[in-house]
């Protein structure tokens, strides 16, 4: 710890209710006397509960001011206080105080907090995703604050960072674009465009506005190791069922005492986990009745009322693996040839982390939620998830479904290859989720994952918005830029190289679409020079999208699209 101890983050707001809100902040010291100070006629303090994050680490690939030679545990302490007795519609000033071992208290700047807004109060809510320390994230969030001012809430559809167990990505990456600094106006990211270098700090947003997140694939950590690099660990998840098969084969070795706790910990470490995400955030909870040894409630999916909005956040994501088909890549379509006799090295394709199929805990909970009075009577019914139902981006192919393994054998029955097929008709989002949402009267499905801005409308009037061209883009896939898909005749399924494989045509922006090189308007933004963000105005039901051209740092953000939801 530096002799000049500081708070690792400003405070931010979580899980508001009708009369309370949670305040969370982080330090690199355990310290003492962590408090929230509430200002007013009678100043009061609320003591915080302190916990240490269990899996935050750094390694040689971390961008830190002090380099690391190997995977090293990095102690981070989290402080949380619940502020209760709040009055709806009233914002009150607050600050946080932490005392380091040196004994001199550290006080944050002053911000405001309040409970969940009452029905009828107009709100400005930021719709964002896929921050991931990308080059344009800091400028994007700075332009949100400069254009809109203080937003009232932030809905973030996953992929907050790249490697969830790497502490510096959340708190203090040396390049200046870590997650919390950019959302708190404390970043320091220099963006160079056409020879001009501009420093961006992000936006001071979540100190006074609650943050609601959804799980993306970059919040999921793969198999745990004390020696492998954090990037390698992140890219090495396997399905829980594969870990369970290995465990059952060697149970007496892995767990000689037959302890349920040892079994649960082993299976988590040898499959995948979301522990760091769960330890950082305090989100609304949903009941989960599946015998989970961690308890009956979960925040991997949840629903909450925020003003006139009923927000449903789902855990709909899968591992991202390479699209290459060459026999040498452990990818979405194949295993590596050298791993055919080493099932412990198989990646199992683009497998799904949490089921949304009928009968699954998430599906059953969602059916109950969609039928509830809270959802049905809400003015705005919004579902947020990470994986796209419809997009021109790359990550919608192959279909969001359980990979179907194909075992290629020679004439003598020797295994020559393992491939994975993804039947388009079995896409779980399109087959199971969207019909459920449409039947319940959902008005907006908001998502990310493909680092692109585009939107769609179904025949039923359900709106789809992907506003993830925040920090960067990997392109839109049209005739000039087809996706890389299997061309090997052994693959029998159809993998769409262009367009939306699920059959919708993107809606052209209504106000000022960007033009292509031929001067024609484009129904998307997929740019590494132009960043986009979207704002829901609950006073009018309008969702407005803005772009900012980073090549013109003195320019203003441009509103290029607007549409409404919740209009009867």
Coordinates of C-alpha atoms in Angstrom, one line a residue, residues 223 235-238 246 321 329-331 334-336 338-349 420:
X223 CA -10.8 -23.1 -14.7
X235 CA -10.3 -18.8 -21.8
X236 CA -10.4 -22.2 -20.2
X237 CA -13.9 -22.9 -18.9
X238 CA -15.6 -26.2 -19.4
X246 CA -14.1 -36.1 -14.2
X321 CA -14.3 -19.3 -28.8
X329 CA -7.6 -24.4 -32.9
X330 CA -9.8 -25.2 -29.9
X331 CA -12.7 -23.2 -31.2
X334 CA -13.9 -28.0 -33.4
X335 CA -11.4 -29.4 -31.0
X336 CA -7.7 -29.4 -31.7
X338 CA -3.7 -33.0 -30.7
X339 CA -6.3 -33.1 -28.0
X340 CA -8.5 -35.8 -29.4
X341 CA -7.2 -38.3 -26.8
X342 CA -7.1 -35.8 -24.0
X343 CA -10.7 -35.0 -23.1
X344 CA -9.6 -32.9 -20.2
X345 CA -8.3 -30.4 -22.8
X346 CA -11.6 -30.2 -24.8
X347 CA -13.3 -26.9 -24.9
X348 CA -16.8 -28.3 -25.8
X349 CA -17.5 -25.5 -28.3
X420 CA -19.6 -29.0 -33.2

